[in-house]
PDB file of C-alpha atoms in Angstrom:
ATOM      1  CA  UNK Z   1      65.257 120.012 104.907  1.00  0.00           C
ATOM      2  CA  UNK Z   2      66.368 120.100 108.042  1.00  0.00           C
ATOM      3  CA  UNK Z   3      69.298 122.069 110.014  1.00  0.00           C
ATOM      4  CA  UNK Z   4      70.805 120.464 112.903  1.00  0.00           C
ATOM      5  CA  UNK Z   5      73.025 121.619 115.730  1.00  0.00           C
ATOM      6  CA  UNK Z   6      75.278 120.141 118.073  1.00  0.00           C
ATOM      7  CA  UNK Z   7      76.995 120.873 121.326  1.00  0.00           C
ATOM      8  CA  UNK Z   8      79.442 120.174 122.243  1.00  0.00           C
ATOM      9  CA  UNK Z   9      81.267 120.280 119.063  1.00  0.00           C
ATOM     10  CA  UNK Z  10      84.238 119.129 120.491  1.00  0.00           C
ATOM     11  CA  UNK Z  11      85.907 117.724 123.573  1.00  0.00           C
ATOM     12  CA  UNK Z  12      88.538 115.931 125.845  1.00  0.00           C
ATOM     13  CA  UNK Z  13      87.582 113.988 128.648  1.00  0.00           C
ATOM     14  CA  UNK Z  14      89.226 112.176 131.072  1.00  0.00           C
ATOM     15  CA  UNK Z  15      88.595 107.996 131.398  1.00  0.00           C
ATOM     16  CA  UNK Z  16      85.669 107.231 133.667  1.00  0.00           C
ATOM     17  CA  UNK Z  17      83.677 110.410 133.272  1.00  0.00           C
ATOM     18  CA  UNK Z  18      80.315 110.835 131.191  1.00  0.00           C
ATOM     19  CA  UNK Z  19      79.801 113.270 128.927  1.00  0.00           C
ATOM     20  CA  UNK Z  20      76.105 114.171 127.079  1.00  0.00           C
ATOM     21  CA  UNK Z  21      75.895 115.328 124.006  1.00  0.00           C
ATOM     22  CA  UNK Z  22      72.887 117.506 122.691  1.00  0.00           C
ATOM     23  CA  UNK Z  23      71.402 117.299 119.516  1.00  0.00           C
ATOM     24  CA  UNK Z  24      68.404 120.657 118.149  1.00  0.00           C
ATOM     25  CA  UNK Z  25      66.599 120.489 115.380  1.00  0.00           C
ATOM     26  CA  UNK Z  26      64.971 123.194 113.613  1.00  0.00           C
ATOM     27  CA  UNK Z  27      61.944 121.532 112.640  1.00  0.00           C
ATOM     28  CA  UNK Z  28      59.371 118.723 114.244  1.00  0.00           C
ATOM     29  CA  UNK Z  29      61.085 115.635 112.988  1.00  0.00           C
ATOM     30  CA  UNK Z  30      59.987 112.038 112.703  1.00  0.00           C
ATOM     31  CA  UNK Z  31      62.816 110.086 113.620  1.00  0.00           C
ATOM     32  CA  UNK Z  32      66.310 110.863 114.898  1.00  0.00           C
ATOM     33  CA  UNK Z  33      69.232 108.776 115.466  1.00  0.00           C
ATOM     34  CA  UNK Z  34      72.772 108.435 116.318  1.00  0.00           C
ATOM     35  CA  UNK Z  35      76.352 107.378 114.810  1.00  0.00           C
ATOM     36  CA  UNK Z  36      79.408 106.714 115.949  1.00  0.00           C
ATOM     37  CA  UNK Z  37      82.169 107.631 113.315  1.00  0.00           C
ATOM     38  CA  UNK Z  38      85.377 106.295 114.456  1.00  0.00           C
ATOM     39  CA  UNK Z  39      88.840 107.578 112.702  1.00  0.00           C
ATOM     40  CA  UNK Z  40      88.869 106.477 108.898  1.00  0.00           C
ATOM     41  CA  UNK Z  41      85.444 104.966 109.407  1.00  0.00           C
ATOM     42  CA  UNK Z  42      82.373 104.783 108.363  1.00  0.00           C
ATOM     43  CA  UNK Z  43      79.384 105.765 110.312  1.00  0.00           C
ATOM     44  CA  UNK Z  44      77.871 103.096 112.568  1.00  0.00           C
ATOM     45  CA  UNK Z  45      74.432 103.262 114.247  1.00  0.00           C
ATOM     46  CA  UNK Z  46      74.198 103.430 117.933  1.00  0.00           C
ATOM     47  CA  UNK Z  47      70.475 103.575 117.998  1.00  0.00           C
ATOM     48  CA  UNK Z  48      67.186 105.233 117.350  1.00  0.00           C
ATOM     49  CA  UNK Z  49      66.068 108.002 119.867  1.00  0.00           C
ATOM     50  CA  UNK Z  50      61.970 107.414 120.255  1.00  0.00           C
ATOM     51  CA  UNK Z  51      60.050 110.792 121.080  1.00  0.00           C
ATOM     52  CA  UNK Z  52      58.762 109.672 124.727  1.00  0.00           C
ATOM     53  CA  UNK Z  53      59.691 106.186 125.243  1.00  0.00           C
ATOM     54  CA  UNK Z  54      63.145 104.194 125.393  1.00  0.00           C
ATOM     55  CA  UNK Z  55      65.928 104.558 122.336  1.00  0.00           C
ATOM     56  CA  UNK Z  56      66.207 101.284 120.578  1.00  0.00           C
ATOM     57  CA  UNK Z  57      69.584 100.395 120.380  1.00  0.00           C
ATOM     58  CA  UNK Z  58      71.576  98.306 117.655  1.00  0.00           C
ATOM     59  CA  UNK Z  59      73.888  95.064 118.313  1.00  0.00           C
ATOM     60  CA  UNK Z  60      76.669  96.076 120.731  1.00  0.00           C
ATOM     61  CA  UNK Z  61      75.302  99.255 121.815  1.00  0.00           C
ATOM     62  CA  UNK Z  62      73.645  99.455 125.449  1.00  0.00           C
ATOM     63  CA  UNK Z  63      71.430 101.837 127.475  1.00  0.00           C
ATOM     64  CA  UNK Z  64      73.705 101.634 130.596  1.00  0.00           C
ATOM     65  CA  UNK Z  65      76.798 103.184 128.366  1.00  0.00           C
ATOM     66  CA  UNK Z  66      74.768 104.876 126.047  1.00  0.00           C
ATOM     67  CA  UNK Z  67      71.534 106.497 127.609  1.00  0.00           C
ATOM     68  CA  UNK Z  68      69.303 108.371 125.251  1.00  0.00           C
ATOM     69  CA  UNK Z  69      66.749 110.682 125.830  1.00  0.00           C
ATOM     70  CA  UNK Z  70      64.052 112.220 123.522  1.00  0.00           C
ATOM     71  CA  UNK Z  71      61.804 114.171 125.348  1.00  0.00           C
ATOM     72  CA  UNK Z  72      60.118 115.973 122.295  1.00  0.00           C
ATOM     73  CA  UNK Z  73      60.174 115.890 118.564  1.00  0.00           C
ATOM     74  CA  UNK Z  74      63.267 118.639 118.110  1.00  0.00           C
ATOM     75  CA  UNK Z  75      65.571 117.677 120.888  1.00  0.00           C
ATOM     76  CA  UNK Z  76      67.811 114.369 121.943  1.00  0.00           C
ATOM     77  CA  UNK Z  77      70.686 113.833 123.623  1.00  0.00           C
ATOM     78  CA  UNK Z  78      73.210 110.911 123.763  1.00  0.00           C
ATOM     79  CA  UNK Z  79      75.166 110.643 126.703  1.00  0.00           C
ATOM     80  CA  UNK Z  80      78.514 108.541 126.634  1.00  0.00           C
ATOM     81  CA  UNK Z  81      79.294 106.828 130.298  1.00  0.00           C
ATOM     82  CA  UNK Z  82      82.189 105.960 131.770  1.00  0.00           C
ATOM     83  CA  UNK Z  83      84.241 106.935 129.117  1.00  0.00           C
ATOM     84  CA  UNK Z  84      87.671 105.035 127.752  1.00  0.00           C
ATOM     85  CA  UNK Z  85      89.809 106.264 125.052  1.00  0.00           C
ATOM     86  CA  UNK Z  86      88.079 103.462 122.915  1.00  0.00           C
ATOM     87  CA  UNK Z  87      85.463 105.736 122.859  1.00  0.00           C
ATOM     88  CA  UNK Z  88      87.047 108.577 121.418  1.00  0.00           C
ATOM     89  CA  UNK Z  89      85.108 109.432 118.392  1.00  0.00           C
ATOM     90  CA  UNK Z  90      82.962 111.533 116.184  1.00  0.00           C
ATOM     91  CA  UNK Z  91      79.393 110.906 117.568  1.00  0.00           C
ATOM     92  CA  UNK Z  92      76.657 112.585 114.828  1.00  0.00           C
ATOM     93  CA  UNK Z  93      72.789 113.326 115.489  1.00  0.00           C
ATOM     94  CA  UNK Z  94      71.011 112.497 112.211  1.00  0.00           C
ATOM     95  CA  UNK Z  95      67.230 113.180 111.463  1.00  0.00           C
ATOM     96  CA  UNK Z  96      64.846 111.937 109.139  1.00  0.00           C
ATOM     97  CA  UNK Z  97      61.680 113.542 107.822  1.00  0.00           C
ATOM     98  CA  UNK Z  98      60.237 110.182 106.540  1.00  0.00           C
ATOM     99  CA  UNK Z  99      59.084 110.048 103.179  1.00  0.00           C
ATOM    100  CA  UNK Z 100      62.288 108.904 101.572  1.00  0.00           C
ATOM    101  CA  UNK Z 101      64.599 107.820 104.006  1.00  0.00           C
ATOM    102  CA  UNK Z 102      67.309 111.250 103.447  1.00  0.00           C
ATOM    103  CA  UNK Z 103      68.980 111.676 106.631  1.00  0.00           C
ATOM    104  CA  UNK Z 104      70.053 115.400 107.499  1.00  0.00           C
ATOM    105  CA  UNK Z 105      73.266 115.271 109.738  1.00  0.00           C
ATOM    106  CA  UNK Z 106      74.576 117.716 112.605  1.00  0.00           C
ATOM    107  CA  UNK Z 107      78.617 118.605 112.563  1.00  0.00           C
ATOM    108  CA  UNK Z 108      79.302 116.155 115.066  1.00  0.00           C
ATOM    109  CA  UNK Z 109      80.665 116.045 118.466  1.00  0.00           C
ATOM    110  CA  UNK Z 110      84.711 114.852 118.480  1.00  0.00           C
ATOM    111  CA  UNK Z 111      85.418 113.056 121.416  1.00  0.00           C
ATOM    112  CA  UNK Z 112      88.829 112.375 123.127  1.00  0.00           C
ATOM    113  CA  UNK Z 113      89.419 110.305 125.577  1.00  0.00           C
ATOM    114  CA  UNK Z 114      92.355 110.780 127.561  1.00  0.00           C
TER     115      UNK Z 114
ATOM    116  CA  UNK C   1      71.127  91.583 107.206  1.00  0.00           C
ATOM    117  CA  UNK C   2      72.818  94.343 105.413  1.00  0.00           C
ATOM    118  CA  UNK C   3      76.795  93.955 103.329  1.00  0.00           C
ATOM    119  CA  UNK C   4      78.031  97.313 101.343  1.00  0.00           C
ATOM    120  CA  UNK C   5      81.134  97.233  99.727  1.00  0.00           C
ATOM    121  CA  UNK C   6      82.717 100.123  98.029  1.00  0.00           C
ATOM    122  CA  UNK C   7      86.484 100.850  97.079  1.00  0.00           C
ATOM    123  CA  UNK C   8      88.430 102.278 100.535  1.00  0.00           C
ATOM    124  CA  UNK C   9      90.452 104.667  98.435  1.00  0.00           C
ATOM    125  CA  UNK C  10      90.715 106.398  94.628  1.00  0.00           C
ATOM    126  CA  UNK C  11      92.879 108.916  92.981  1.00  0.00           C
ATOM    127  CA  UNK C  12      91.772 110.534  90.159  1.00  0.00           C
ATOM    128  CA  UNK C  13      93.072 114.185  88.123  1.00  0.00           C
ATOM    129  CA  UNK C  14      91.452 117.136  88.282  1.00  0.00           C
ATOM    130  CA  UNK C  15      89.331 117.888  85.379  1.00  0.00           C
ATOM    131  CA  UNK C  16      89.004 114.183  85.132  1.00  0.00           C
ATOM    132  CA  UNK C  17      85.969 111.731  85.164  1.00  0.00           C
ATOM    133  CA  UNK C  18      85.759 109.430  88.076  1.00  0.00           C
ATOM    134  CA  UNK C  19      83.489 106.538  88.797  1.00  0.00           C
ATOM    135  CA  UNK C  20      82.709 105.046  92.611  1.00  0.00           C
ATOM    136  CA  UNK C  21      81.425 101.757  92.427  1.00  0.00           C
ATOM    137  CA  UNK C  22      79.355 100.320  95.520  1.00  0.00           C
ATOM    138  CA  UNK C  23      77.752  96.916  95.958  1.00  0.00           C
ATOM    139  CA  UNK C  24      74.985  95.870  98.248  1.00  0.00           C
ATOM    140  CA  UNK C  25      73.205  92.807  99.661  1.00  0.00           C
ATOM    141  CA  UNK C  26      70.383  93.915 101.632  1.00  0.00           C
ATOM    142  CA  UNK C  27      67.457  91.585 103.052  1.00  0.00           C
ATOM    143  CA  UNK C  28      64.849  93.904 101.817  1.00  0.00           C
ATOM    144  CA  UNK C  29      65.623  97.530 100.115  1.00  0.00           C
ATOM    145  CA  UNK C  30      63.755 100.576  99.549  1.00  0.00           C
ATOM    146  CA  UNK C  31      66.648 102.965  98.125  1.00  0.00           C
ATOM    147  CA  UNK C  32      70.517 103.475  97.407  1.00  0.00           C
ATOM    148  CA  UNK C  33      72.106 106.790  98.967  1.00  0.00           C
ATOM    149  CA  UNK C  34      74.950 108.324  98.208  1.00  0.00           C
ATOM    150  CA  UNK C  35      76.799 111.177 100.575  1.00  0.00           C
ATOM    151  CA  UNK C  36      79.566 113.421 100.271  1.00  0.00           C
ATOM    152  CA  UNK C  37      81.601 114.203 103.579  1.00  0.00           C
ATOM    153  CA  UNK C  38      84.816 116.453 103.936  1.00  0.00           C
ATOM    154  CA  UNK C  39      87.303 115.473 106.576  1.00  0.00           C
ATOM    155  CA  UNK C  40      86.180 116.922 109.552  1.00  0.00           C
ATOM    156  CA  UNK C  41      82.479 118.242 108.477  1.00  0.00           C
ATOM    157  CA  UNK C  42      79.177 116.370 108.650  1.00  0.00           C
ATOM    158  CA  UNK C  43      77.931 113.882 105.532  1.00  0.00           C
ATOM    159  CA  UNK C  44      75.526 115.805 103.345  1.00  0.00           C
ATOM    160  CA  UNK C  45      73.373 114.360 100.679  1.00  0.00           C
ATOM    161  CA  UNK C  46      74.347 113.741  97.034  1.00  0.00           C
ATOM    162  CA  UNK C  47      71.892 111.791  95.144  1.00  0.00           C
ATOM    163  CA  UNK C  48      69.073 109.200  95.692  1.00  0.00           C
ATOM    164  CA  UNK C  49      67.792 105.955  93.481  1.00  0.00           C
ATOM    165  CA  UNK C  50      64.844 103.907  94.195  1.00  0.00           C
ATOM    166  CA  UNK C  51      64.510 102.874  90.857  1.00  0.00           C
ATOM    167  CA  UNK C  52      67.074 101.421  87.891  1.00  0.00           C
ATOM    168  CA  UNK C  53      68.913 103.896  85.905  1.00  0.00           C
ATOM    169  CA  UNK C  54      70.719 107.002  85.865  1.00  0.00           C
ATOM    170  CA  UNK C  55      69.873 110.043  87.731  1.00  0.00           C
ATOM    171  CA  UNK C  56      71.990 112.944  86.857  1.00  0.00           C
ATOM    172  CA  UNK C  57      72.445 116.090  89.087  1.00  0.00           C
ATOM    173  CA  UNK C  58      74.951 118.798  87.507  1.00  0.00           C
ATOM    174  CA  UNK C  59      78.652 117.185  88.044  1.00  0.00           C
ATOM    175  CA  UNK C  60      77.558 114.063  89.660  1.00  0.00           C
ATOM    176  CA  UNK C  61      75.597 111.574  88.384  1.00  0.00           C
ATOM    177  CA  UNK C  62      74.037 107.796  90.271  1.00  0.00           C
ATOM    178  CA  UNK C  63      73.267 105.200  88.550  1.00  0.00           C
ATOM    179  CA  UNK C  64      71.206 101.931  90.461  1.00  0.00           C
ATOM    180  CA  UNK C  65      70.960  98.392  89.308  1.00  0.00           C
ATOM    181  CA  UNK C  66      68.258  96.473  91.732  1.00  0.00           C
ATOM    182  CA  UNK C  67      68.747  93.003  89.849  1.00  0.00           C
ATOM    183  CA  UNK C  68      72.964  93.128  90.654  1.00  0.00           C
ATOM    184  CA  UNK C  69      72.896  95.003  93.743  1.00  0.00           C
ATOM    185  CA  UNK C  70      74.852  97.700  92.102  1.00  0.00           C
ATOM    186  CA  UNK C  71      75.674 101.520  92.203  1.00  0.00           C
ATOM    187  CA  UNK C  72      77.729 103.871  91.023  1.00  0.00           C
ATOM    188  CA  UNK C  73      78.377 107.403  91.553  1.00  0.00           C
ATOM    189  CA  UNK C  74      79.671 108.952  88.529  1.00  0.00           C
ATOM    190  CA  UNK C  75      81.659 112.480  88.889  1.00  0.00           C
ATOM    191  CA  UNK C  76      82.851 114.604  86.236  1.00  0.00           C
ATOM    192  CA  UNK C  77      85.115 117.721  85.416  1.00  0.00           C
ATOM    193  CA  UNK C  78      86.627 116.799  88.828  1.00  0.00           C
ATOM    194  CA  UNK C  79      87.869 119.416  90.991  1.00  0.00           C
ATOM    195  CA  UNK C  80      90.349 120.006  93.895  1.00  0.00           C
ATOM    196  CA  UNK C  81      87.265 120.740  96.511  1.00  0.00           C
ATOM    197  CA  UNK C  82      85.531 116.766  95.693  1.00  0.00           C
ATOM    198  CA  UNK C  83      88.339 115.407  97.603  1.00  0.00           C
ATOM    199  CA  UNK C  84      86.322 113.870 100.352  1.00  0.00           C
ATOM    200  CA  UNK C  85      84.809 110.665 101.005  1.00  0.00           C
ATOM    201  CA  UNK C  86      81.720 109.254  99.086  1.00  0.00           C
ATOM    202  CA  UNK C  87      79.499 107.391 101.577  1.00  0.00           C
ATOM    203  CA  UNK C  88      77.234 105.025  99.783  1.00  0.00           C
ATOM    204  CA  UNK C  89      74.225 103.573 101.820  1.00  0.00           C
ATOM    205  CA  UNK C  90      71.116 101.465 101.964  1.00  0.00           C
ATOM    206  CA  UNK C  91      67.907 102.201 102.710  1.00  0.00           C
ATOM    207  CA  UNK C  92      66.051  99.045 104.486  1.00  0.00           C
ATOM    208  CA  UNK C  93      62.243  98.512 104.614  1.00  0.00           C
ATOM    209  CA  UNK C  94      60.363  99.854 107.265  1.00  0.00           C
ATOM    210  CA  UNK C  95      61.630 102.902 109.571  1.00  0.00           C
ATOM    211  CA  UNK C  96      64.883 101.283 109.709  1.00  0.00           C
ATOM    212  CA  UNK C  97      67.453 104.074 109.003  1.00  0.00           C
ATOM    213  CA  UNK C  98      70.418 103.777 106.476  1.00  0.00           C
ATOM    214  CA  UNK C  99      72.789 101.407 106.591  1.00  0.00           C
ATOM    215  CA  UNK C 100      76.545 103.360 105.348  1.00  0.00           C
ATOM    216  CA  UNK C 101      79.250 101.495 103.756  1.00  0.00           C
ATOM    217  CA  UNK C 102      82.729 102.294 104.850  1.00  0.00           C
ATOM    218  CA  UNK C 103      82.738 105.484 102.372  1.00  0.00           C
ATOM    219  CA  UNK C 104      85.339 105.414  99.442  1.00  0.00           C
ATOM    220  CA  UNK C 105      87.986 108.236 100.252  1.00  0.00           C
ATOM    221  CA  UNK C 106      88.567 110.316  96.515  1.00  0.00           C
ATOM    222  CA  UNK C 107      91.879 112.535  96.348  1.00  0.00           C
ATOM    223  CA  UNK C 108      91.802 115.049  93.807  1.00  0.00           C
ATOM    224  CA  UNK C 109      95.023 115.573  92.386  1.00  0.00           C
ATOM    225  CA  UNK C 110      96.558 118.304  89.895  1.00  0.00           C
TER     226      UNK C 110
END
């Protein structure tokens, strides 16, 4: 398994700023990525954070709002840019150890956007 | 591309037996997940079917059909702390990660 931790856990933010979100693992994982929960949703995929190269990112999610970084197999971070109050959300880190496609979650980071 | 359907809300008595039905059509598919998250608190794992049938884990229990495109997760002598939502999701080929339906939202009622 795998235990994840996020900071912040929770936040308000004022429109136009950027906030980054970190995501720690406790163990070398193979692939990490990150969703976008929205109030009374489900969890939609923003994109896949690659260890060392640029996050591929899923239809209607873009570097420029949502930059990525991965710089080693335990760490990410997601930041959000520019920030409305449509983007007020839960964002989760989520890792998987391959094999047979589990995810392990982190709490979550509740944004507000004010 | 990937289409999961599951019920957006049940009600069921504690003590009770309660069935959450999901539905999939998935261009390729290597697995059916199903996760339990509490309002407020992360998703964690439940159960995991790659192959037809019934795979039972104390209270809970997932069943897969791969010719329908069907699931179920089955939970039994329901109690007050299941009230969450039941996330069902699809595993695609390759290193694609899961694909979550919009979750089916149980209330556990006396």
């Amino acid at each position: 398994s795998a235990v994840i931790s996020q900071k912040p856990s929770r936040d308000i933010c004022q429109r136009g700023t950027s906030l980054t979100i970190q995501c720690q693992v406790d163990s070398q994982v193979t692939m990490m990525f990150w969703y976008r929960q929205q109030p009374g949703q489900s969890l939609t995929l923003i994109a896949t954070a690659n260890q060392g190269s640029e996050a591929t990112y899923e239809s209607g999610f873009v570097i420029d709002k949502f930059p990525i970084s991965r710089p080693n197999l335990t760490f990410s971070t997601l930041t959000v840019s520019n920030m409305s109050p449509e983007d007020s959300s839960i964002y989760l880190c989520s890792a998987g150890l391959g094999g047979t496609g589990e995810l392990f979650f982190g709490e979550g980071s509740r944004l507000t956007v004010l | 591309g990937q289409n999961i359907d599951q019920p957006t809300e049940m009600t069921a008595t504690e003590g009770a037996i309660v069935q959450i039905n999901c539905t999939y059509q998935t261009s390729g598919f290597n697995g059916l997940f199903w996760y339990q998250q509490h309002a407020g608190e992360a998703p964690t794992f439940l159960s995991y079917n790659v192959l037809d049938g019934l795979e039972e884990k104390g209270r809970f229990s997932s069943f897969l059909s791969r010719s329908k495109g069907y699931s179920y997760l089955l939970l039994k002598e329901l109690q007050m702390k299941d009230s969450a939502s039941y996330l069902c999701a699809a595993l695609p080929p390759g290193n694609t990660p899961l694909v979550f339906g919009k979750g089916t939202r149980l209330s556990v009622i006396a």
